[in-house]
């Protein structure tokens, strides 16, 4: 279904530019980041290699790119030496530019990143004792405007491309030094599969919980996650990836079928009145419709539960009655569910406050006593505005009118 159906949702809605899988570059070279093997092969053929050569080189380059994290063709040692300059003249392997990297006192790291065409977005790494979670963005800004979310106060600038999405994971591996180190020319007998597993790694999990609504950028998110999950690519298990949606019901089935990752749903309220207010997409896809789609989510089971995210807003959605209603709804749809209670993270001008710790505890107990796990998420990286819902980049600084003026000026200059 076309995303233009979104137009009836109140709030700022911006046009979504057509997705491009190759970022245009001023020097005429093509960026291979984010391309699957067959697209790389096509490009090699178009650049003059015969089909057999193109297929072989694409396989090699793909491996270096996604499995090894190599960005310089000169380092691709199993490719003929004479071939390497040919590649360098025509292609590049990019990464998002790092504008700023920040460290929180709790070990959380946040990177401010920039696309080749100058849009800023954010990525967060959250280390824990037994895992390390990378929180990545799918869009610059968001078309939706959940009232408690800082990103929701930005307009959508554009969808991120597959290269910009997978590029976040690759940049994190660069910065954590976590690419497999062994040789790949068959001479290194000592290289074992252990080097490719996540054991002992810092970055073990990925959550699509940064800026943007991933299911409104479905194709690019799917294509990026395929590279992340491919055993010959980044080789991260789909069980370690979680996609969070505010409830784009028509895309949930395809998410399960075509991506197959764990699902998290931003429920946040149990009545139409409150959810309409705080998660406005509810006016389009209501609670019951959403929960029915969750019940039908491909791959959900007691072993792979759906996470229901619930932000704790003082006096808004945090009563005992709300907790009981949450339990009733989850039972009604027989959902393999766990509830994640998120203390509201404040941002300047936010219209809500966080529920008290006692209130959150009580809410958690009610859900827990009904046999549903309901842990309270510890806020991470609040001191660097890296916690849930605090991400927002300077793209907001231009108003819509300013951007229209800029665009008009560009047209005048071009003319
Ligand atoms: N757009 C997707 C994923 C990004 S947000 C979605 O909405 O699901 C990741 C989670 O953080 C969502 O559950 C979101 O509702 C929640 N969140 C947003 N703003 C928040 C805030 N200020 N405090 C706590 N959680 C917040
Ligand atoms: Fe967008 Fe998610 Fe924020 Fe809602 S909570 S505005 S869907 S990023």
Coordinates of C-alpha atoms and ligand atoms in Angstrom, one line a residue:
X1 CA 0.0 0.0 0.0
X2 CA 1.3 3.5 -0.8
X3 CA 2.5 5.5 2.1
X4 CA 0.6 8.5 0.7
X5 CA -2.3 7.0 2.7
X6 CA -0.6 8.6 5.6
X7 CA -1.6 12.1 4.4
X8 CA -4.7 12.0 6.6
X9 CA -2.7 11.9 9.8
X10 CA -2.7 15.3 11.4
X11 CA 0.6 17.1 11.8
X12 CA 3.5 17.8 9.5
X13 CA 3.8 15.5 6.6
X14 CA 6.6 16.0 4.1
X15 CA 7.0 14.4 0.7
X16 CA 9.2 11.3 0.7
X17 CA 11.8 11.6 -2.1
X18 CA 12.1 8.5 -4.3
X19 CA 14.5 6.0 -2.8
X20 CA 17.9 5.8 -4.4
X21 CA 20.3 2.9 -3.8
X22 CA 23.4 4.7 -5.2
X23 CA 24.4 8.0 -3.6
X24 CA 25.4 10.3 -6.5
X25 CA 28.9 11.6 -6.1
X26 CA 30.6 14.6 -7.5
X27 CA 33.7 12.7 -8.7
X28 CA 31.6 10.4 -10.9
X29 CA 32.4 7.2 -9.0
X30 CA 29.7 5.0 -7.6
X31 CA 29.4 4.1 -4.0
X32 CA 29.0 0.4 -3.5
X33 CA 27.8 0.7 0.1
X34 CA 24.4 -0.8 0.7
X35 CA 24.3 -2.7 -2.7
X36 CA 23.6 -6.4 -2.8
X37 CA 25.8 -8.7 -4.7
X38 CA 23.8 -8.8 -7.9
X39 CA 23.7 -5.0 -8.1
X40 CA 27.5 -4.9 -7.7
X41 CA 27.8 -7.5 -10.5
X42 CA 25.5 -5.4 -12.8
X43 CA 27.7 -2.3 -12.1
X44 CA 30.9 -4.2 -12.9
X45 CA 29.3 -5.4 -16.1
X46 CA 28.2 -1.9 -17.1
X47 CA 31.7 -0.7 -16.4
X48 CA 33.0 -3.3 -19.0
X49 CA 33.8 -6.6 -17.3
X50 CA 32.6 -9.7 -19.0
X51 CA 29.8 -11.5 -17.2
X52 CA 32.0 -14.2 -15.7
X53 CA 34.6 -11.7 -14.4
X54 CA 31.9 -9.5 -13.1
X55 CA 30.3 -12.3 -11.1
X56 CA 33.6 -13.4 -9.6
X57 CA 34.7 -9.8 -8.7
X58 CA 31.3 -9.0 -7.2
X59 CA 31.5 -12.1 -5.0
X60 CA 35.0 -11.1 -3.8
X61 CA 34.2 -7.4 -3.3
X62 CA 31.0 -8.2 -1.5
X63 CA 32.9 -10.3 1.0
X64 CA 35.5 -7.6 1.6
X65 CA 32.9 -5.0 1.9
X66 CA 30.4 -6.5 4.3
X67 CA 32.2 -9.4 5.9
X68 CA 35.6 -7.7 6.4
X69 CA 34.7 -4.0 6.6
X70 CA 37.4 -3.1 4.1
X71 CA 36.9 0.2 2.3
X72 CA 40.0 0.4 0.2
X73 CA 40.2 -1.8 -2.9
X74 CA 44.0 -1.8 -2.6
X75 CA 43.6 -4.0 0.5
X76 CA 41.5 -6.7 -1.3
X77 CA 44.3 -9.1 -1.5
X78 CA 42.7 -11.9 -3.5
X79 CA 41.8 -9.6 -6.3
X80 CA 44.5 -9.3 -9.1
X81 CA 46.8 -6.4 -8.4
X82 CA 46.1 -4.9 -11.8
X83 CA 42.4 -5.0 -11.2
X84 CA 42.5 -2.9 -8.0
X85 CA 43.2 0.5 -9.6
X86 CA 40.5 -0.2 -12.1
X87 CA 38.0 -0.6 -9.2
X88 CA 39.4 2.5 -7.4
X89 CA 38.9 4.7 -10.5
X90 CA 35.3 3.7 -10.8
X91 CA 34.0 2.9 -7.3
X92 CA 34.2 3.8 -3.7
X93 CA 33.1 2.2 -0.4
X94 CA 31.7 5.0 1.8
X95 CA 30.6 5.4 5.4
X96 CA 28.4 8.0 6.9
X97 CA 30.5 11.0 7.9
X98 CA 31.0 11.4 11.7
X99 CA 30.2 14.9 12.7
X100 CA 30.6 14.3 16.4
X101 CA 31.0 11.4 18.8
X102 CA 29.9 11.7 22.4
X103 CA 30.5 9.5 25.5
X104 CA 28.0 9.2 28.3
X105 CA 29.1 8.7 31.9
X106 CA 27.3 5.3 31.8
X107 CA 29.4 4.1 28.8
X108 CA 26.7 4.9 26.2
X109 CA 28.1 6.4 23.0
X110 CA 26.2 8.6 20.6
X111 CA 27.4 9.6 17.1
X112 CA 26.1 12.5 15.1
X113 CA 26.3 11.3 11.5
X114 CA 25.9 13.1 8.2
X115 CA 24.8 11.8 4.8
X116 CA 26.7 12.7 1.6
X117 CA 24.0 15.3 0.8
X118 CA 24.4 17.0 4.2
X119 CA 21.6 15.6 6.4
X120 CA 22.3 14.8 10.1
X121 CA 21.1 11.8 11.9
X122 CA 22.1 9.8 15.0
X123 CA 23.2 6.4 16.2
X124 CA 23.6 5.2 19.8
X125 CA 25.6 2.3 21.2
X126 CA 24.6 0.9 24.6
X127 CA 27.0 -1.5 26.3
X128 CA 25.7 -3.9 28.9
X129 CA 27.4 -6.6 30.9
X130 CA 26.2 -9.4 28.6
X131 CA 25.5 -7.6 25.3
X132 CA 26.1 -4.4 23.3
X133 CA 23.2 -2.9 21.5
X134 CA 23.4 -0.6 18.6
X135 CA 20.4 1.7 18.1
X136 CA 20.2 2.8 14.5
X137 CA 18.1 5.3 12.6
X138 CA 15.9 4.6 9.5
X139 CA 15.0 8.2 8.5
X140 CA 16.2 11.7 9.0
X141 CA 13.3 13.0 11.1
X142 CA 9.9 11.3 11.2
X143 CA 6.5 11.9 9.5
X144 CA 4.7 10.9 12.6
X145 CA 4.6 13.2 15.6
X146 CA 4.1 11.2 18.8
X147 CA 3.7 13.9 21.4
X148 CA 6.4 12.6 23.9
X149 CA 9.1 12.1 21.2
X150 CA 11.7 14.7 20.4
X151 CA 12.3 13.2 16.9
X152 CA 8.6 13.7 16.4
X153 CA 9.0 17.4 16.6
X154 CA 11.3 17.3 13.5
X155 CA 9.8 17.1 10.0
X156 CA 10.8 14.1 7.8
X157 CA 13.8 15.2 5.9
X158 CA 14.2 12.0 3.9
X159 CA 14.4 8.3 4.1
X160 CA 17.9 6.8 4.7
X161 CA 19.2 4.6 1.9
X162 CA 20.2 1.0 2.5
X163 CA 23.8 2.1 2.4
X164 CA 23.2 4.7 5.1
X165 CA 21.4 2.2 7.3
X166 CA 23.9 -0.7 7.0
X167 CA 26.6 2.0 7.1
X168 CA 25.7 2.7 10.7
X169 CA 26.4 -0.9 11.7
X170 CA 29.6 -0.9 9.7
X171 CA 30.8 2.3 11.2
X172 CA 30.1 0.9 14.7
X173 CA 32.2 -2.2 13.9
X174 CA 34.9 0.1 12.6
X175 CA 35.0 2.1 15.8
X176 CA 34.8 -0.9 18.0
X177 CA 37.4 -2.7 16.0
X178 CA 35.2 -5.7 15.5
X179 CA 35.8 -7.0 11.9
X180 CA 37.1 -10.5 11.5
X181 CA 40.9 -10.3 11.3
X182 CA 41.9 -13.6 9.6
X183 CA 43.1 -13.8 6.0
X184 CA 40.7 -14.8 3.3
X185 CA 42.8 -16.3 0.6
X186 CA 42.5 -19.8 1.9
X187 CA 46.1 -19.8 3.3
X188 CA 45.0 -19.1 6.9
X189 CA 44.0 -22.5 8.2
X190 CA 43.7 -21.1 11.8
X191 CA 40.7 -19.0 10.9
X192 CA 37.6 -20.6 12.4
X193 CA 34.0 -19.9 12.4
X194 CA 34.4 -18.6 16.0
X195 CA 35.9 -15.5 14.5
X196 CA 32.6 -14.8 12.8
X197 CA 30.3 -15.4 15.7
X198 CA 29.1 -12.8 18.0
X199 CA 30.8 -14.4 21.0
X200 CA 33.0 -12.0 22.8
X201 CA 32.0 -9.1 20.7
X202 CA 30.9 -5.8 22.0
X203 CA 28.2 -5.2 19.3
X204 CA 25.8 -8.2 19.6
X205 CA 22.4 -6.7 19.0
X206 CA 20.8 -4.1 16.7
X207 CA 17.6 -2.2 17.4
X208 CA 15.8 -0.1 14.8
X209 CA 14.8 2.4 17.5
X210 CA 16.7 5.5 16.5
X211 CA 15.2 8.3 14.4
X212 CA 12.3 7.5 12.1
X213 CA 9.6 5.0 11.6
X214 CA 11.3 2.0 10.0
X215 CA 8.1 0.6 8.4
X216 CA 7.6 3.9 6.5
X217 CA 11.0 3.2 4.8
X218 CA 10.3 -0.5 4.4
X219 CA 12.3 -1.4 1.2
X220 CA 15.5 0.3 2.3
X221 CA 15.3 -1.1 5.9
X222 CA 14.6 -4.6 4.5
X223 CA 17.5 -4.4 2.0
X224 CA 19.9 -3.1 4.7
X225 CA 18.9 -5.8 7.1
X226 CA 19.4 -8.5 4.5
X227 CA 23.0 -7.4 4.2
X228 CA 23.3 -7.4 8.0
X229 CA 21.8 -10.9 8.3
X230 CA 23.5 -12.5 5.3
X231 CA 26.0 -15.1 6.5
X232 CA 28.4 -13.9 3.8
X233 CA 27.7 -10.3 4.8
X234 CA 27.7 -8.9 8.4
X235 CA 26.4 -12.3 9.6
X236 CA 24.3 -11.1 12.5
X237 CA 21.4 -13.4 13.5
X238 CA 17.8 -12.1 12.9
X239 CA 17.2 -13.1 16.5
X240 CA 19.5 -10.3 17.6
X241 CA 17.7 -7.6 15.6
X242 CA 14.6 -5.8 16.8
X243 CA 12.5 -3.5 14.7
X244 CA 10.3 -1.0 16.6
X245 CA 7.2 0.4 15.0
X246 CA 4.6 2.9 16.2
X247 CA 2.0 0.6 14.6
X248 CA 2.1 0.7 10.8
X249 CA -0.4 -2.1 10.6
X250 CA -0.4 -2.8 6.8
X251 CA 3.4 -3.3 6.8
X252 CA 3.7 -5.6 9.8
X253 CA 3.0 -8.8 8.0
X254 CA 5.6 -8.0 5.3
X255 CA 8.0 -7.1 8.1
X256 CA 7.7 -10.6 9.5
X257 CA 7.7 -12.3 6.1
X258 CA 10.5 -10.4 4.3
X259 CA 12.7 -9.3 7.2
X260 CA 11.9 -11.8 9.9
X261 CA 13.4 -9.8 12.8
X262 CA 11.9 -9.5 16.3
X263 CA 9.1 -7.0 16.6
X264 CA 8.6 -4.2 19.1
X265 CA 5.5 -2.2 19.1
X266 CA 5.1 1.3 20.6
X267 CA 1.8 0.8 22.3
X268 CA 2.1 3.4 25.1
X269 CA -1.7 3.6 25.8
X270 CA -4.7 1.3 26.2
X271 CA -7.6 3.6 25.3
X272 CA -8.4 5.2 22.0
X273 CA -8.6 8.6 23.6
X274 CA -5.1 8.6 25.1
X275 CA -3.4 6.7 22.2
X276 CA -5.0 9.1 19.7
X277 CA -3.4 11.9 21.6
X278 CA 0.1 10.6 22.2
X279 CA 0.6 8.2 19.2
X280 CA -1.4 9.9 16.5
X281 CA -1.0 7.1 14.0
X282 CA -3.7 5.4 16.2
X283 CA -6.3 7.6 14.5
X284 CA -5.5 5.6 11.4
X285 CA -4.8 2.1 12.8
X286 CA -6.5 1.6 16.1
X287 CA -5.4 -0.5 19.1
X288 CA -7.5 -3.5 18.3
X289 CA -6.4 -3.6 14.7
X290 CA -2.8 -3.2 15.9
X291 CA -3.1 -6.1 18.4
X292 CA -4.7 -8.3 15.8
X293 CA -1.8 -7.7 13.4
X294 CA 0.6 -8.5 16.3
X295 CA -1.2 -11.8 16.9
X296 CA -0.7 -12.6 13.2
X297 CA 3.0 -11.6 13.1
X298 CA 4.9 -14.2 11.3
X299 CA 7.4 -15.9 13.6
X300 CA 6.1 -14.7 16.9
X301 CA 6.0 -17.4 19.5
X302 CA 6.6 -17.9 23.2
X303 CA 10.2 -18.3 22.4
X304 CA 10.2 -15.1 20.3
X305 CA 7.9 -12.7 22.1
X306 CA 6.7 -9.4 20.8
X307 CA 7.8 -6.5 22.9
X308 CA 5.2 -3.9 23.8
X309 CA 6.9 -0.6 24.6
X310 CA 5.1 1.6 27.1
X311 CA 6.3 5.0 28.0
X312 CA 5.4 6.1 31.5
X313 CA 3.8 9.5 31.5
X314 CA 2.7 11.0 34.7
X315 CA -1.1 11.1 35.1
X316 CA -1.6 10.3 31.4
X317 CA -1.3 6.5 30.9
X318 CA 0.1 5.1 34.2
X319 CA -2.9 4.3 36.4
X320 CA -3.7 0.9 37.9
X321 CA -6.7 0.7 35.6
X322 CA -4.4 1.2 32.6
X323 CA -2.2 -1.6 33.8
X324 CA -5.2 -3.9 34.2
X325 CA -6.5 -3.0 30.8
X326 CA -3.1 -3.7 29.2
X327 CA -3.2 -7.2 30.7
X328 CA -6.8 -7.7 29.4
X329 CA -5.9 -6.7 25.9
X330 CA -2.7 -8.8 25.7
X331 CA -4.7 -11.8 27.0
X332 CA -7.6 -11.1 24.7
X333 CA -5.4 -11.5 21.6
X334 CA -3.4 -14.3 23.2
X335 CA -0.2 -12.5 22.5
X336 CA 3.2 -14.0 23.2
X337 CA 4.2 -10.6 24.8
X338 CA 6.6 -8.9 27.1
X339 CA 6.1 -5.4 28.2
X340 CA 8.9 -2.9 28.3
X341 CA 8.2 0.0 30.6
X342 CA 10.2 3.1 29.5
X343 CA 10.5 6.0 32.0
X344 CA 9.7 9.1 30.0
X345 CA 13.0 10.8 28.9
X346 CA 12.5 14.6 29.1
X347 CA 13.5 17.1 26.4
X348 CA 13.2 20.9 26.4
X349 CA 9.5 21.9 25.9
X350 CA 8.1 18.4 26.3
X351 CA 4.5 18.5 27.3
X352 CA 4.7 15.5 29.8
X353 CA 6.6 14.4 32.9
X354 CA 7.8 11.0 33.9
X355 CA 5.7 9.0 36.3
X356 CA 7.1 8.6 39.8
X357 CA 9.3 5.5 40.5
X358 CA 6.7 4.2 42.9
X359 CA 4.0 4.5 40.1
X360 CA 6.2 2.7 37.6
X361 CA 6.9 -0.1 40.1
X362 CA 3.2 -0.5 40.9
X363 CA 2.3 -0.6 37.2
X364 CA 5.1 -3.2 36.6
X365 CA 3.9 -5.3 39.5
X366 CA 0.3 -5.5 38.2
X367 CA 1.4 -6.6 34.7
X368 CA 3.9 -9.0 36.2
X369 CA 1.4 -10.6 38.6
X370 CA -0.7 -11.4 35.6
X371 CA 2.2 -13.5 34.3
X372 CA 3.6 -11.1 31.8
X373 CA 7.1 -9.9 32.1
X374 CA 7.3 -6.2 32.5
X375 CA 10.8 -4.9 33.3
X376 CA 11.4 -1.2 33.6
X377 CA 14.0 0.0 31.1
X378 CA 16.9 1.8 32.7
X379 CA 17.4 5.1 30.9
X380 CA 20.8 5.2 29.2
X381 CA 22.8 8.1 28.0
X382 CA 20.5 10.8 29.2
X383 CA 23.4 13.2 29.9
X384 CA 24.2 13.3 26.2
X385 CA 20.6 13.2 25.0
X386 CA 21.0 9.7 23.7
X387 CA 18.1 8.0 25.5
X388 CA 14.9 6.9 23.9
X389 CA 13.0 9.7 22.3
X390 CA 15.7 12.3 22.8
X391 CA 17.3 12.1 19.4
X392 CA 16.8 15.2 17.3
X393 CA 19.3 16.9 15.0
X394 CA 19.9 20.4 13.8
X395 CA 17.8 19.8 10.7
X396 CA 15.0 21.2 12.7
X397 CA 16.6 24.6 12.7
X398 CA 15.2 25.5 9.4
X399 CA 11.5 26.1 9.3
X400 CA 9.4 24.8 6.4
X401 CA 9.1 28.4 5.1
X402 CA 12.9 28.8 5.2
X403 CA 13.5 25.6 3.3
X404 CA 10.9 26.7 0.7
X405 CA 12.7 30.0 0.3
X406 CA 16.1 28.2 0.0
X407 CA 14.6 25.9 -2.6
X408 CA 13.2 28.9 -4.5
X409 CA 16.5 30.7 -4.4
X410 CA 18.2 27.6 -5.8
X411 CA 15.8 27.5 -8.7
X412 CA 16.5 31.2 -9.4
X413 CA 20.2 30.6 -9.3
X414 CA 20.0 27.6 -11.5
X415 CA 17.9 29.6 -14.0
Ligands
LIG1 N1 9.6 5.1 15.4 C1 9.7 3.9 16.0 C2 11.1 3.6 16.6 C3 11.9 4.7 17.3 S1 11.5 5.2 18.9 C4 8.7 3.8 17.1 O1 8.1 4.7 17.4 O2 8.5 2.7 17.6 C5 12.0 4.0 20.0 C6 11.0 3.9 21.3 O3 11.3 5.1 22.1 C7 9.6 4.0 20.9 O4 8.9 3.1 21.7 C8 9.2 5.4 21.3 O5 7.8 5.5 21.4 C9 10.0 5.6 22.5 N2 10.1 7.0 22.9 C10 10.0 8.1 22.1 N3 10.2 9.3 22.8 C11 10.4 8.9 24.1 C12 10.7 9.6 25.3 N4 10.8 10.9 25.3 N5 10.9 8.9 26.4 C13 10.9 7.5 26.4 N6 10.6 6.8 25.3 C14 10.4 7.5 24.1
LIG2 FE1 8.5 8.9 15.0 FE2 8.8 6.8 16.7 FE3 9.2 9.3 17.5 FE4 6.7 8.4 17.0 S1 8.1 7.7 18.6 S2 7.6 10.4 16.3 S3 7.1 7.1 15.2 S4 10.4 8.2 15.9

